[in-house]
Coordinates of C-alpha atoms in Angstrom, one line a residue:
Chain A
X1 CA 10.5 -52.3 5.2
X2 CA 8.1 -50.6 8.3
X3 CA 10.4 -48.8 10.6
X4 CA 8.5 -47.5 13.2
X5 CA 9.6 -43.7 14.9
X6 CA 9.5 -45.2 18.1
X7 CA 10.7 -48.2 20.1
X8 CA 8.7 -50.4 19.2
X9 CA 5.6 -51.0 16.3
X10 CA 2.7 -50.2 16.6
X11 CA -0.9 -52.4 16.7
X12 CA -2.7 -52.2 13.5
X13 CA -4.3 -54.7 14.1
X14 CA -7.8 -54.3 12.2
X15 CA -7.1 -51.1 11.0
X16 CA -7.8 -49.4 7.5
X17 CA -5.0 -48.5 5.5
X18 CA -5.5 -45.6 2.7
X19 CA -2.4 -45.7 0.2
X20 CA -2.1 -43.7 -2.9
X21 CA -0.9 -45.1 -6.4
X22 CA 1.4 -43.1 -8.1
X23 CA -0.5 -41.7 -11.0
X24 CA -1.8 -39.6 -13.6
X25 CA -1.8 -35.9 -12.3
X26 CA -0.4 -37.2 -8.9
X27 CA -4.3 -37.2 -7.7
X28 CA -3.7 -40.1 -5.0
X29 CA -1.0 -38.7 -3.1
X30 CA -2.7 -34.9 -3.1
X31 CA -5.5 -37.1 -2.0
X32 CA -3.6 -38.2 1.2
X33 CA -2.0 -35.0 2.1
X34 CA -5.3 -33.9 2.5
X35 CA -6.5 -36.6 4.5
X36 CA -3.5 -36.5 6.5
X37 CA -3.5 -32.9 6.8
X38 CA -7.2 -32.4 7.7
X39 CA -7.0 -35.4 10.1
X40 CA -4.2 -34.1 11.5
X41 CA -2.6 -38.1 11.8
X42 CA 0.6 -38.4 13.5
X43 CA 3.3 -40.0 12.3
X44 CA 4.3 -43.2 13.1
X45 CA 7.1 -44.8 11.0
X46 CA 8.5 -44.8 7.9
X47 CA 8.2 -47.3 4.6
X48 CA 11.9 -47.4 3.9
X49 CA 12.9 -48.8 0.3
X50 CA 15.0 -48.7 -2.3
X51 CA 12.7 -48.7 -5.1
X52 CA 11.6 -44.9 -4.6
X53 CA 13.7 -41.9 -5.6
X54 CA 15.0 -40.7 -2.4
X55 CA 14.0 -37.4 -1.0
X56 CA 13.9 -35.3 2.1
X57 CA 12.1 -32.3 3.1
X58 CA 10.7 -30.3 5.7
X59 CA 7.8 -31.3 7.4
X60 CA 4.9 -31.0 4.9
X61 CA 2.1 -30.4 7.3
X62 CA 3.7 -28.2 9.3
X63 CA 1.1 -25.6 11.3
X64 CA 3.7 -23.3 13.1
X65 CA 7.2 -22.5 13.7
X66 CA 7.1 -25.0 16.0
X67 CA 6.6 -28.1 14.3
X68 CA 8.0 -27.1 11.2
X69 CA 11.2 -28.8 11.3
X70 CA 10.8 -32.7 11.4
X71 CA 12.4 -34.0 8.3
X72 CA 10.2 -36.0 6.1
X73 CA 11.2 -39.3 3.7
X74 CA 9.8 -40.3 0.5
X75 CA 7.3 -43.1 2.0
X76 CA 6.4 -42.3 5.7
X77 CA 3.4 -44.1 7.7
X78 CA 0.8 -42.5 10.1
X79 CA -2.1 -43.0 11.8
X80 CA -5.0 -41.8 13.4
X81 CA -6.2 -44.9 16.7
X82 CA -9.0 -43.4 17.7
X83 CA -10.7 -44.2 13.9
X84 CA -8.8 -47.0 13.4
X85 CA -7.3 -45.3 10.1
X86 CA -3.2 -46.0 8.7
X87 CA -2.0 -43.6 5.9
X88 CA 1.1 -44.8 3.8
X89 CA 1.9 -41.7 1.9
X90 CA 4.5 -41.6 -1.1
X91 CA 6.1 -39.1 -2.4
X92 CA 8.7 -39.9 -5.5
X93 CA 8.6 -41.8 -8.5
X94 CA 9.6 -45.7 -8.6
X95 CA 12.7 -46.3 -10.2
X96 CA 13.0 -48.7 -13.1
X97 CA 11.9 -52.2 -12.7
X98 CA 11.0 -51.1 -9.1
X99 CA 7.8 -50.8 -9.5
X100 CA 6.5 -54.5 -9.0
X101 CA 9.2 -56.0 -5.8
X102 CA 7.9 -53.0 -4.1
X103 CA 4.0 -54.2 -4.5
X104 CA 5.5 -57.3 -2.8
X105 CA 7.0 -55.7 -0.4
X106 CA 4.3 -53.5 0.5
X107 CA 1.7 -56.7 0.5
X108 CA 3.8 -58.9 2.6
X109 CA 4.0 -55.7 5.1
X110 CA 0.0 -55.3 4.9
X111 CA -0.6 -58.9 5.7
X112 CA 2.5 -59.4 8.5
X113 CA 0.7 -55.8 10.2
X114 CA -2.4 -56.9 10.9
X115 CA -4.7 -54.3 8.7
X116 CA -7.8 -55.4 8.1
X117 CA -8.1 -53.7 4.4
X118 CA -6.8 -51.7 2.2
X119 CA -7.8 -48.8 0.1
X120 CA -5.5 -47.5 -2.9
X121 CA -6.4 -44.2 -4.0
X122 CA -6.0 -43.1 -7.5
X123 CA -6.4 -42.0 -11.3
X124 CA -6.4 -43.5 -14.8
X125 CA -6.2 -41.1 -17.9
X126 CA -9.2 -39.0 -19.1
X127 CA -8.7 -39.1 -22.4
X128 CA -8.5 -43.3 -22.7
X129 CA -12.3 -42.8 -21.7
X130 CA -15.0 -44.3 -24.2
X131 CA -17.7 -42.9 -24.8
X132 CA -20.2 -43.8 -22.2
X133 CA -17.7 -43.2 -19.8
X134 CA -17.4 -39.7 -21.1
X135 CA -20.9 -39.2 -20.1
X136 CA -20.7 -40.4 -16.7
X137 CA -18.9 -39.3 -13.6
X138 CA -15.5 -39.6 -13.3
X139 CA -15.5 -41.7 -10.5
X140 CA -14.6 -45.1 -10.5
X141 CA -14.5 -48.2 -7.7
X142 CA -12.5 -52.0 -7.7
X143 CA -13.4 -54.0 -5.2
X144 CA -11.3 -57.2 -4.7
X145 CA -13.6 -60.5 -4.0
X146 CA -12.5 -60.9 -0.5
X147 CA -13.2 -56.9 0.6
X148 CA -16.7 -57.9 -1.9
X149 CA -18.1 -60.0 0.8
X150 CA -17.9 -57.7 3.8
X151 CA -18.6 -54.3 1.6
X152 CA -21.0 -55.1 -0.9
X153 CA -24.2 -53.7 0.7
X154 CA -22.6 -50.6 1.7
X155 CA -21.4 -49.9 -2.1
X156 CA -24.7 -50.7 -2.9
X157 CA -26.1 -48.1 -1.2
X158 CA -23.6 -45.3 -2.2
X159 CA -25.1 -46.5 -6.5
X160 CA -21.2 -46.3 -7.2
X161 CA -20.1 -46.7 -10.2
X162 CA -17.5 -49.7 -11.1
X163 CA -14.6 -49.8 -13.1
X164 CA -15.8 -51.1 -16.7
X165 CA -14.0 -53.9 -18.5
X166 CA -12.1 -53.0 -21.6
X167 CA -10.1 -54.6 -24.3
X168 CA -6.8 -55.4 -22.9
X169 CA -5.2 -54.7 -26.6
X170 CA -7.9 -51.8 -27.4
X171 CA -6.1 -52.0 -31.3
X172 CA -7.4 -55.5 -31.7
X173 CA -11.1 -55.8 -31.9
X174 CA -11.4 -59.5 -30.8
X175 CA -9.0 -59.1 -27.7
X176 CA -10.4 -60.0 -24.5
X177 CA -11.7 -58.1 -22.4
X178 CA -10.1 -57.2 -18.9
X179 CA -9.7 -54.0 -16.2
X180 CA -7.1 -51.7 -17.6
X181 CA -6.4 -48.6 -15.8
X182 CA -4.1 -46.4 -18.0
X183 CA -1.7 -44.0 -16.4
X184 CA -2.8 -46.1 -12.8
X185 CA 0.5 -46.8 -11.8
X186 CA 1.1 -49.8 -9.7
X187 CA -3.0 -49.7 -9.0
X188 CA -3.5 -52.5 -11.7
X189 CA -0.4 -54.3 -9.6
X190 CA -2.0 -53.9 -6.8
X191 CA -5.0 -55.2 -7.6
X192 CA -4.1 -58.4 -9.0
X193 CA -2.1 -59.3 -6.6
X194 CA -4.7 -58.7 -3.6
X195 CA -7.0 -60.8 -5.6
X196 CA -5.1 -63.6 -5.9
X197 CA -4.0 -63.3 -2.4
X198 CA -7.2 -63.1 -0.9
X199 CA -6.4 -59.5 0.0
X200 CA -9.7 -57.1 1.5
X201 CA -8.6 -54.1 -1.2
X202 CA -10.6 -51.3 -3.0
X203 CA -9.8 -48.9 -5.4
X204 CA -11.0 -45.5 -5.7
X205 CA -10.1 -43.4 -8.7
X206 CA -10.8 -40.5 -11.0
X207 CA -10.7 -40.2 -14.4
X208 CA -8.1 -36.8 -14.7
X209 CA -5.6 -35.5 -16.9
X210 CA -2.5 -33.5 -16.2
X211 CA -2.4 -29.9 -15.0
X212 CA -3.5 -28.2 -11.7
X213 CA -5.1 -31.5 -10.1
X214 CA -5.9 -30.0 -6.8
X215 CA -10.2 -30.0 -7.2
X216 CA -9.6 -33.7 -8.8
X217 CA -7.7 -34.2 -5.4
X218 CA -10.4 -32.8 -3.5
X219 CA -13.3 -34.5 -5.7
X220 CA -11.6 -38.1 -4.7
X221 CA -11.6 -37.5 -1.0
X222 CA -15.2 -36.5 -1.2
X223 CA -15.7 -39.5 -3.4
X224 CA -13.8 -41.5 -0.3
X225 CA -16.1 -39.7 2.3
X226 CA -18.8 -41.0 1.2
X227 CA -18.3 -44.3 2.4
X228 CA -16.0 -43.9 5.3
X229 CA -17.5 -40.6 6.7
X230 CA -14.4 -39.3 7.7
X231 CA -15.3 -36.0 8.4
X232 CA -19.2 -34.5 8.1
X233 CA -20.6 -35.5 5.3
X234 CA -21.3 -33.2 2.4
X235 CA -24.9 -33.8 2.2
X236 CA -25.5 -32.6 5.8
X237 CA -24.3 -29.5 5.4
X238 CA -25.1 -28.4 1.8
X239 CA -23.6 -24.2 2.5
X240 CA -19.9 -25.8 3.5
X241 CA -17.4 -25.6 0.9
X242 CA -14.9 -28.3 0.3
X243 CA -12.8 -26.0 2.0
X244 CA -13.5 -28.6 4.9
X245 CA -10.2 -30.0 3.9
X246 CA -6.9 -28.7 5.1
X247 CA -4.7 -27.5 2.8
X248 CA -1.1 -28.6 3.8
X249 CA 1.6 -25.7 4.2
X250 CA 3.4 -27.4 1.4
X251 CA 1.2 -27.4 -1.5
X252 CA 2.7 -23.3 -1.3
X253 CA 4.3 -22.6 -4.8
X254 CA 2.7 -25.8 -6.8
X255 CA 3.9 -24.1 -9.8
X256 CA 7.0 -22.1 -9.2
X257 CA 8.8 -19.7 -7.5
X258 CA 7.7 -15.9 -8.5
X259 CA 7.9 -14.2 -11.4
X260 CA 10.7 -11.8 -12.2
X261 CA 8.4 -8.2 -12.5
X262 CA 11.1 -7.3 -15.3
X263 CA 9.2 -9.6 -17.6
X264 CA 6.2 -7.5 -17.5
Chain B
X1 CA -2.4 -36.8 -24.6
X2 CA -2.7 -33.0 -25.2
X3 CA -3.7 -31.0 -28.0
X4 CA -1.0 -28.4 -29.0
X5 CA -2.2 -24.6 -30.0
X6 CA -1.4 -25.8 -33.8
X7 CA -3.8 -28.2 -33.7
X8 CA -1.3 -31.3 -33.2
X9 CA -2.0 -33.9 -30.8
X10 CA 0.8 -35.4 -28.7
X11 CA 1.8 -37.7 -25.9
X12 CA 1.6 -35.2 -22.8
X13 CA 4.6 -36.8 -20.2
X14 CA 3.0 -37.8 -17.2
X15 CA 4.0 -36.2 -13.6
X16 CA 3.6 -38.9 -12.0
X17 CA 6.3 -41.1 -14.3
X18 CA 4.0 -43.9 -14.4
X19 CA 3.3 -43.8 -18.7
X20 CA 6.7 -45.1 -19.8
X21 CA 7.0 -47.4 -17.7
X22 CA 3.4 -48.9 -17.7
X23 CA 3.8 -48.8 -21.6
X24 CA 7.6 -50.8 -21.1
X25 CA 6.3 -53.2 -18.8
X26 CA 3.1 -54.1 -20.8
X27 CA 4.8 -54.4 -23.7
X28 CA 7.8 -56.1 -22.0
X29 CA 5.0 -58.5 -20.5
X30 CA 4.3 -59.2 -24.4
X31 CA 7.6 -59.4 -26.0
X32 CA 10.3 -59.6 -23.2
X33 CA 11.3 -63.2 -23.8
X34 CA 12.8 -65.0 -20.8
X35 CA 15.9 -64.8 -22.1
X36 CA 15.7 -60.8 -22.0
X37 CA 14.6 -60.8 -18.9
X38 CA 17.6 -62.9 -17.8
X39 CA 20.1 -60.9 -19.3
X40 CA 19.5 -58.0 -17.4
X41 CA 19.1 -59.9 -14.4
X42 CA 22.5 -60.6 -15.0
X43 CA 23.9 -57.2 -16.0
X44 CA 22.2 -56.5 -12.9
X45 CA 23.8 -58.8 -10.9
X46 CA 27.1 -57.3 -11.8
X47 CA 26.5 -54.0 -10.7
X48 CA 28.8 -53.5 -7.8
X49 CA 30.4 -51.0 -5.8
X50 CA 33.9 -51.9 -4.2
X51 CA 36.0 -50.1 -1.4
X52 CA 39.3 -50.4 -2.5
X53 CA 42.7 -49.0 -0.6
X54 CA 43.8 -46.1 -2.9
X55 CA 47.6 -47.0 -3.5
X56 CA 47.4 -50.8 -4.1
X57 CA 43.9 -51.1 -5.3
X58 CA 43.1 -53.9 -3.4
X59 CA 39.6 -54.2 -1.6
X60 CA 39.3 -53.4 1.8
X61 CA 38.5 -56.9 3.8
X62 CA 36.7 -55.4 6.1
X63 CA 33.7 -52.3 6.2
X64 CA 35.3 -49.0 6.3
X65 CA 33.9 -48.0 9.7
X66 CA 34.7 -51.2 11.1
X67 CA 38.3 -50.7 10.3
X68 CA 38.4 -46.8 11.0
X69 CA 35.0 -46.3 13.1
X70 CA 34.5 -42.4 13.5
X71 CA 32.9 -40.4 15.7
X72 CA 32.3 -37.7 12.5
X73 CA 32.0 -38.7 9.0
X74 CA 31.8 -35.5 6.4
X75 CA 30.4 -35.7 2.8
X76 CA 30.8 -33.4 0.5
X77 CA 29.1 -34.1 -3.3
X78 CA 30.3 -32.0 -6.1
X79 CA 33.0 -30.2 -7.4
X80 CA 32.4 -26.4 -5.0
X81 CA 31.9 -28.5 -1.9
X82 CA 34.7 -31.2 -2.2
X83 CA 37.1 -27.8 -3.0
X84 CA 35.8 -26.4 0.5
X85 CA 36.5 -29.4 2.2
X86 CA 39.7 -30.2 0.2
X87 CA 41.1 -26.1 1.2
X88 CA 39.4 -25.7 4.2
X89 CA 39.1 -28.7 6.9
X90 CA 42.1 -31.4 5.1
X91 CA 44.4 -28.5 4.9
X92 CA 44.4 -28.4 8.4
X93 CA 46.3 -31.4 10.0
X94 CA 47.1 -34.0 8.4
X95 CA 44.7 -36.3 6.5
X96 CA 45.4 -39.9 5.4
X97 CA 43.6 -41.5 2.5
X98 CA 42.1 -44.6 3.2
X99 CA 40.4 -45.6 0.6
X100 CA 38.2 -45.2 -2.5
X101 CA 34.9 -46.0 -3.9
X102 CA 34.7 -47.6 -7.5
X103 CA 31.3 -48.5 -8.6
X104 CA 30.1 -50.3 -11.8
X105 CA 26.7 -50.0 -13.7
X106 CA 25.0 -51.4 -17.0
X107 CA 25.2 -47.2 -17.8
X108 CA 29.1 -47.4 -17.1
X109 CA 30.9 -46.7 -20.2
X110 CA 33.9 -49.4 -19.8
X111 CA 33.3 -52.7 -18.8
X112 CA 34.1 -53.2 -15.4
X113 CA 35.3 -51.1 -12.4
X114 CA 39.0 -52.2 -12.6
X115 CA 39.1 -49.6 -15.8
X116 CA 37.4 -46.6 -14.8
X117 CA 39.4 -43.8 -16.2
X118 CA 39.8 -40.4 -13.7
X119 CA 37.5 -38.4 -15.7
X120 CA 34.8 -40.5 -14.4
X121 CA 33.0 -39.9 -10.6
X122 CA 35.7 -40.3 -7.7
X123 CA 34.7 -40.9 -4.3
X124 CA 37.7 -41.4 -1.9
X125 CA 37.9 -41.7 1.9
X126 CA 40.4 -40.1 3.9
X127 CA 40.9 -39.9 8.1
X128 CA 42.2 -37.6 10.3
X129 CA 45.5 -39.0 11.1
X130 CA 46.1 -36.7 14.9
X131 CA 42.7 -36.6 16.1
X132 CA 41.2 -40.4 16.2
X133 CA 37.6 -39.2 17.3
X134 CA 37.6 -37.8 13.3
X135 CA 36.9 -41.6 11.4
X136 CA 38.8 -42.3 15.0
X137 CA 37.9 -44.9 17.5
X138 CA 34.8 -43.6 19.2
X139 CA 31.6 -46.5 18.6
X140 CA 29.4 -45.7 16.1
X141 CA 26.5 -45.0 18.4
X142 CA 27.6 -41.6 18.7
X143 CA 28.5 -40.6 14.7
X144 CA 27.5 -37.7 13.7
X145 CA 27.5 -36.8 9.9
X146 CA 28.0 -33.8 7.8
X147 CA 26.9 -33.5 4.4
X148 CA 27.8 -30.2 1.7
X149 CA 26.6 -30.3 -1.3
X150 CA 25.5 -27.6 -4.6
X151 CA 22.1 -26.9 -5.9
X152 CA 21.6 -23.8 -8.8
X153 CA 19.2 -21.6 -7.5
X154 CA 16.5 -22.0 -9.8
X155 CA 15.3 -25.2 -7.7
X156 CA 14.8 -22.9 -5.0
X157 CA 10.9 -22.3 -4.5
X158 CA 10.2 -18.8 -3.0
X159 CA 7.3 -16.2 -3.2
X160 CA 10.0 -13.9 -5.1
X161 CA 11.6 -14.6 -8.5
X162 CA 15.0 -16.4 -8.0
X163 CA 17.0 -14.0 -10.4
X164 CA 16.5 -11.4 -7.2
X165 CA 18.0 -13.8 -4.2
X166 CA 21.3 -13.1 -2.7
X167 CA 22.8 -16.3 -4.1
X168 CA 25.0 -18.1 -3.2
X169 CA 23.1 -18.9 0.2
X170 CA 22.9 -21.6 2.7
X171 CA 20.5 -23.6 3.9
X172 CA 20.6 -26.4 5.9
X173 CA 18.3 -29.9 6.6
X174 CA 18.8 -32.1 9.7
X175 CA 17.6 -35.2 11.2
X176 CA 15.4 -35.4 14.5
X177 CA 18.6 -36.5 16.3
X178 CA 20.6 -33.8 15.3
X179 CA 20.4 -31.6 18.3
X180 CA 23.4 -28.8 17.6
X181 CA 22.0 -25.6 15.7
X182 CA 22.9 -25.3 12.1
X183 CA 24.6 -22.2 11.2
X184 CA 22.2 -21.0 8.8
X185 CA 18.6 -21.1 8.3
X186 CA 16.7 -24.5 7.8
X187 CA 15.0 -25.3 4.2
X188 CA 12.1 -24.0 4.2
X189 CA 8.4 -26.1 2.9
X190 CA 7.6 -27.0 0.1
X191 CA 11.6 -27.1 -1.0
X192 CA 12.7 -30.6 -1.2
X193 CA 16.1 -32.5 -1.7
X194 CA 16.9 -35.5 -4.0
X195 CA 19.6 -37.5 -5.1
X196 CA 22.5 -38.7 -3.0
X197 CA 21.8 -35.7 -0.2
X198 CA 18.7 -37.2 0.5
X199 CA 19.6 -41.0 0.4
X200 CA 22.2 -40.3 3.2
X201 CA 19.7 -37.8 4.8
X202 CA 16.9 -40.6 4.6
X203 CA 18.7 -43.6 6.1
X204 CA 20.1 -41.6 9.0
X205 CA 16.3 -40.0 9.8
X206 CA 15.4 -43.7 9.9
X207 CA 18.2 -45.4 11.7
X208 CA 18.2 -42.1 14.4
X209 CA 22.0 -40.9 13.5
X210 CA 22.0 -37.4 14.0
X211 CA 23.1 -35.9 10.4
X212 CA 23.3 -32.4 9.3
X213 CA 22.7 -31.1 5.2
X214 CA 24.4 -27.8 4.0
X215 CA 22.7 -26.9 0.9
X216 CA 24.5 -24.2 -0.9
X217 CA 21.8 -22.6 -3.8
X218 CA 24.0 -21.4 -6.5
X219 CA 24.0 -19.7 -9.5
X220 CA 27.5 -20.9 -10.9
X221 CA 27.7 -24.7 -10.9
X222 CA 31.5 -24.8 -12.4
X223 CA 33.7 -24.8 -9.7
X224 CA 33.9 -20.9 -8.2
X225 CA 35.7 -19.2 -5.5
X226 CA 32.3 -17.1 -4.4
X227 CA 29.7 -20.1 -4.0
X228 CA 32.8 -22.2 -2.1
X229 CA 33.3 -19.4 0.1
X230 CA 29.4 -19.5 1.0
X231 CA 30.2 -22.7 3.0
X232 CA 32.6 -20.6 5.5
X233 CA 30.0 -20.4 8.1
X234 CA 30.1 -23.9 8.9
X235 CA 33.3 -23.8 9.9
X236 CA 31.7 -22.1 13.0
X237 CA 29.8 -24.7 14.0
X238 CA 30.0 -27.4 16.9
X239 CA 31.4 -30.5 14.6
X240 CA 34.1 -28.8 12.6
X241 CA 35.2 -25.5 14.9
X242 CA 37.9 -28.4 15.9
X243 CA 38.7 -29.4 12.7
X244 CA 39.6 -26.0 11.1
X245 CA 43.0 -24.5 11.7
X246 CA 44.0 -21.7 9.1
X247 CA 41.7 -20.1 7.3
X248 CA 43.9 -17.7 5.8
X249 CA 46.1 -20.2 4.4
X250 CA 43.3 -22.0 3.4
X251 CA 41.9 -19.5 1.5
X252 CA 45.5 -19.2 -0.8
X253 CA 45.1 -22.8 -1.2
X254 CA 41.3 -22.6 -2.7
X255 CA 42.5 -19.6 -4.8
X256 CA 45.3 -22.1 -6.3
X257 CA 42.4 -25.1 -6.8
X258 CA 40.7 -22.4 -8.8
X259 CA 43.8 -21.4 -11.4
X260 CA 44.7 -25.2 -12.2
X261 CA 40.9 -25.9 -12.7
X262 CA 40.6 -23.0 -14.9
X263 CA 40.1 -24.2 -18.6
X264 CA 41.0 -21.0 -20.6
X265 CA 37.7 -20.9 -23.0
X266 CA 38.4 -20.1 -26.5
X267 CA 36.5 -20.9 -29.5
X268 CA 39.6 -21.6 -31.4
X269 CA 40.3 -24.0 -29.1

C-alpha cells in the first residue's frame, strides 16, 4: 500500500509513472536511480508490502553530509510536479509466489491514484534472441491498446522497434505464437494485466545479459529520452557524453569492497 | 546462459532472481493442477505465529503492547546480541518474562508449533518489572525502539579490503523520527541491511516510530566475549543509560554465558 511521507497524499492526478521490472542484469531499477538521481525527484512516500525482501539503507542519492542520512525502504515513491513525472523505485527481490498479488496491488494503486500512464522499464535475456533480433538493436517497446490510441504517432515518429512475437513453447514448432519476455520479471504480468484492464502502459526494455550493466542502464534511459525529453536530447548536442546522467553516491563499490594488497 | 572457460555452457543465475521463478510459475501455469495449487494455499494458511505466556503456554488474549504498552521496546537478533542484552541491561533490575513467540512454517521441521523443540529459534518477551515506562504504561505514541543485531564483516562494503578493518565495530541506522544521536557512526552508502533488522527498521520509517539499529560487523559469528563487548557503547546512550546498573558484574555474568556455551571441539568427539 502508498504511504505517503507526509500528512496527507499527494495529487497525481494525470501524471506519468516510470516503474522498473525486476530483471535480467537489474537494468530497470539502475534505470530509475538514474532518472531519479539526475532529476533530482524528491521523495514522496513509500510502496509498503510484504511481497519484497525487506531492506534499509542510507539514503542512496545522497549529495552531502547533509542529506546523507534519511533511511531508505525497499519500494519508495517520488516525484518530480513541475513535469508531471512519479518514480516507484524497487529495490529487492519478490519473495515466492509474491510476485503476481503484488502486480495487483500495484495496479489497483495506479488506477485508485489518478496516473494517467504507466511506463515499466526493463530487460529480457540476450541470449533467447533469434536471429534477426541479433542483428538489430537491442531495444525493444510494448504498448498496451489503450496507451496505443493516445501514443501511436509519436512512436511512429521515433521508427521504434516492437517487441516481436515468439513461440510461447519455443521447443514445439507448432506452438502459438505470443510476447515472451525471458528473464522480464513481472514485465510480462504487467502487461497482461494493463491490457485487459484497459490500463495506458508501455514497456521499454533491452536485450542484456548479466555482468556490469551500468552502459545497458544508461542505453535505456537514452532509449526513454527519446520520447519523453527528459533532459536535452542527445541529438542536439552531439559532443555531450552520457555523462548527462547523475551517477548516484550509491552505485560506489558495485562489485566489492577492496582488495587485500597481500594477494598481489 | 554463460559460456564457461572450458568451453561448457551453463545456466548463469540471474541477479535479479527473476529466472527460477519465471521458469516455476510458467511451468506451474502448465502443470500446477488446482489441486496443487490448493494444497499450498492451505499449508499456507496454517502458517502462524502465536504469543504464548511462557510458564503455561497459553496464548495471550490480548496484543502484547496492549497488555504491557511500553514506552521502549529493545530487540536484539542473534546469539552476541541477545548475550549483551541478557548480561548487560536484564541483569540490572529485575526483569519478568511475559511471554514468547512460537511461529509455524511449511519449512518447520515438526508439524505444528505446540512441538517445537528448544534447539529451534526462541523469541521471548520480558518487561521491566520496577520501571513501568520500560514495556510500562506510557501510550504508544511515544515508543521508541532499539534494535542489536550481528553481521560478519565481509558484508561490509568499503574502499579498503575487509581483512584490514578494526572489527568488531559499530554502526548504527535510524529512522527520520529518531532524533537522539547514535553512539557510533551511521552506515555508510551503498551498505544495506536485510532480514528481520530491516523489516522492523522499515515499518517504523513508515509508521514515523522513532527506531534506532546497532549493527555490530564481526568477524566471529559463534557467540564471543570481544564482538558482545563491542555493543558497550550503547549503554551510553539516551534510551538505555537508565536501564544499565552494574557493569562490572555484568561483565562476570557474560564471561559465565560464555563457559556454559562453550562446546569443547574435539574431532574424537
Amino acid at each position: 500500500m502508498f504511504v505517503p511521507c507526509g500528512e496527507s497524499a499527494p495529487d497525481l492526478a494525470g501524471f506519468t509513472l516510470l516503474m522498473p521490472a525486476v530483471s535480467v542484469g537489474n537494468v530497470g531499477q539502475l534505470a530509475m536511480d538514474l532518472i531519479i538521481s539526475t532529476l533530482n525527484m524528491s521523495k514522496i512516500g513509500y510502496f509498503y508490502t510484504d511481497c519484497l525482501v525487506p531492506m534499509v539503507g542510507n539514503n542512496p542519492y545522497a549529495t552531502a553530509e547533509g542529506n546523507s542520512t534519511e533511511l531508505s525502504i525497499n519500494a519508495e515513491v517520488y516525484s518530480l510536479p513541475s513535469r508531471k513525472l512519479v518514480a516507484l523505485q524497487l529495490r529487492s527481490i519478490f519473495i515466492k509466489y509474491k510476485s503476481k498479488p503484488f502486480c495487483e496491488k500495484l495496479l489497483s494503486w495506479l488506477k485508485s491514484s489518478g496516473c494517467a500512464r504507466v511506463i515499466v522499464l526493463s530487460s529480457s535475456h540476450s541470449y533467447q534472441r533469434n536471429d534477426l533480433q541479433l542483428r538489430s538493436t537491442p531495444f525493444r517497446y510494448l504498448l498496451t491498446p489503450s496507451m496505443q490510441r493516445s501514443v501511436q504517432n509519436k512512436i511512429k515518429s521515433l521508427n521504434w522497434q516492437e517487441m516481436e512475437k515468439s513461440r510461447c513453447i519455443p521447443e514445439i514448432d507448432d506452438s502459438e505464437f505470443c510476447i515472451r519476455i525471458p528473464g522480464g520479471g513481472i514485465t510480462k504480468t504487467l502487461y497482461d494485466e494493463s491490457c485487459s484492464k484497459e490500463i495506458q502502459m508501455a514497456v521499454l526494455l533491452k536485450f542484456v545479459s548479466e555482468g556490469d550493466n551500468i552502459p545497458d542502464a544508461l542505453g535505456l534511459v537514452e532509449y526513454l529520452n527519446e520520447w519523453l525529453q527528459i533532459i536535452k536530447p542527445l541529438s542536439d548536442d552531439p559532443t555531450a557524453s552520457t555523462s548527462r546522467w547523475k551517477i548516484p553516491s550509491s552505485w560506489r563499490l558495485l562489485f566489492g569492497s577492496g582488495l587485500p594488497p597481500a594477494l598481489f | 546462459m554463460a559460456a564457461t572457460f572450458f568451453g561448457e555452457v551453463v545456466k548463469a543465475p540471474c541477479r535479479a532472481g527473476t529466472e527460477d521463478e519465471e521458469e516455476e510459475e510458467e511451468e506451474e501455469g502448465r502443470r500446477e493442477m488446482p489441486e496443487d495449487r490448493e494444497v499450498r494455499q492451505q499449508l499456507a494458511r496454517k502458517r502462524e505465529v502465536r504469543l504464548l505466556r511462557r510458564q503455561t503456554k497459553t496464548s495471550l488474549e490480548v496484543s502484547l503492547l496492549e497488555k504491557y504498552p511500553c514506552s521502549k521496546f529493545i530487540i536484539a537478533i542473534g546469539n552476541n546480541a541477545v548475550a549483551f542484552l541478557s548480561s548487560f541491561v536484564m541483569n540490572s533490575g529485575v526483569w519478568e518474562e511475559v511471554g514468547c513467540a512460537k511461529l509455524w512454517n511449511e519449512w518447520c521441521r515438526t508439524a505444528d508449533t505446540t512441538h517445537l523443540s528448544s534447539t529451534e529459534a526462541f523469541c521471548g518477551f520480558y518487561h521491566l518489572k520496577s520501571n513501568p515506562s520500560v514495556f510500562g504504561s506510557c501510550p504508544r505514541k511515544n515508543m521508541q525502539i532499539t534494535i542489536l543485531t550481528c553481521r560478519h564483516v565481509t558484508d561490509y562494503k568499503t574502499l579498503e579490503s575487509t581483512g584490514s578493518l578494526p572489527s568488531p565495530f559499530l554502526k548504527a541506522l535510524k529512522t527520520q523520527n529518531f532524533k537522539d544521536p547514535a553512539c557510533c557512526p551511521l552506515l555508510e552508502q551503498p551498505n544495506i541491511v536485510h532480514d528481520l533488522p530491516a523489516a522492523v527498521l522499515s515499518y517504523c520509517q513508515v509508521w514515523k516510530i522513532p527506531a534506532i539499529l546497532y549493527l555490530c560487523y564481526t568477524d566471529v559469528m559463534k557467540l564471543d566475549l570481544i564482538t558482545v563487548e563491542a555493543f558497550k557503547p550503547i549503554l551510553s546512550t539516551r534510551s538505555l543509560k537508565s536501564l544499565v546498573k552494574n557493569i562490572p558484574q555484568s561483565t562476570e555474568i557474560l564471561k559465565k554465558l560464555m563457559t556454559t556455551n562453550e562446546i569443547q571441539s574435539n574431532i574424537y568427539t
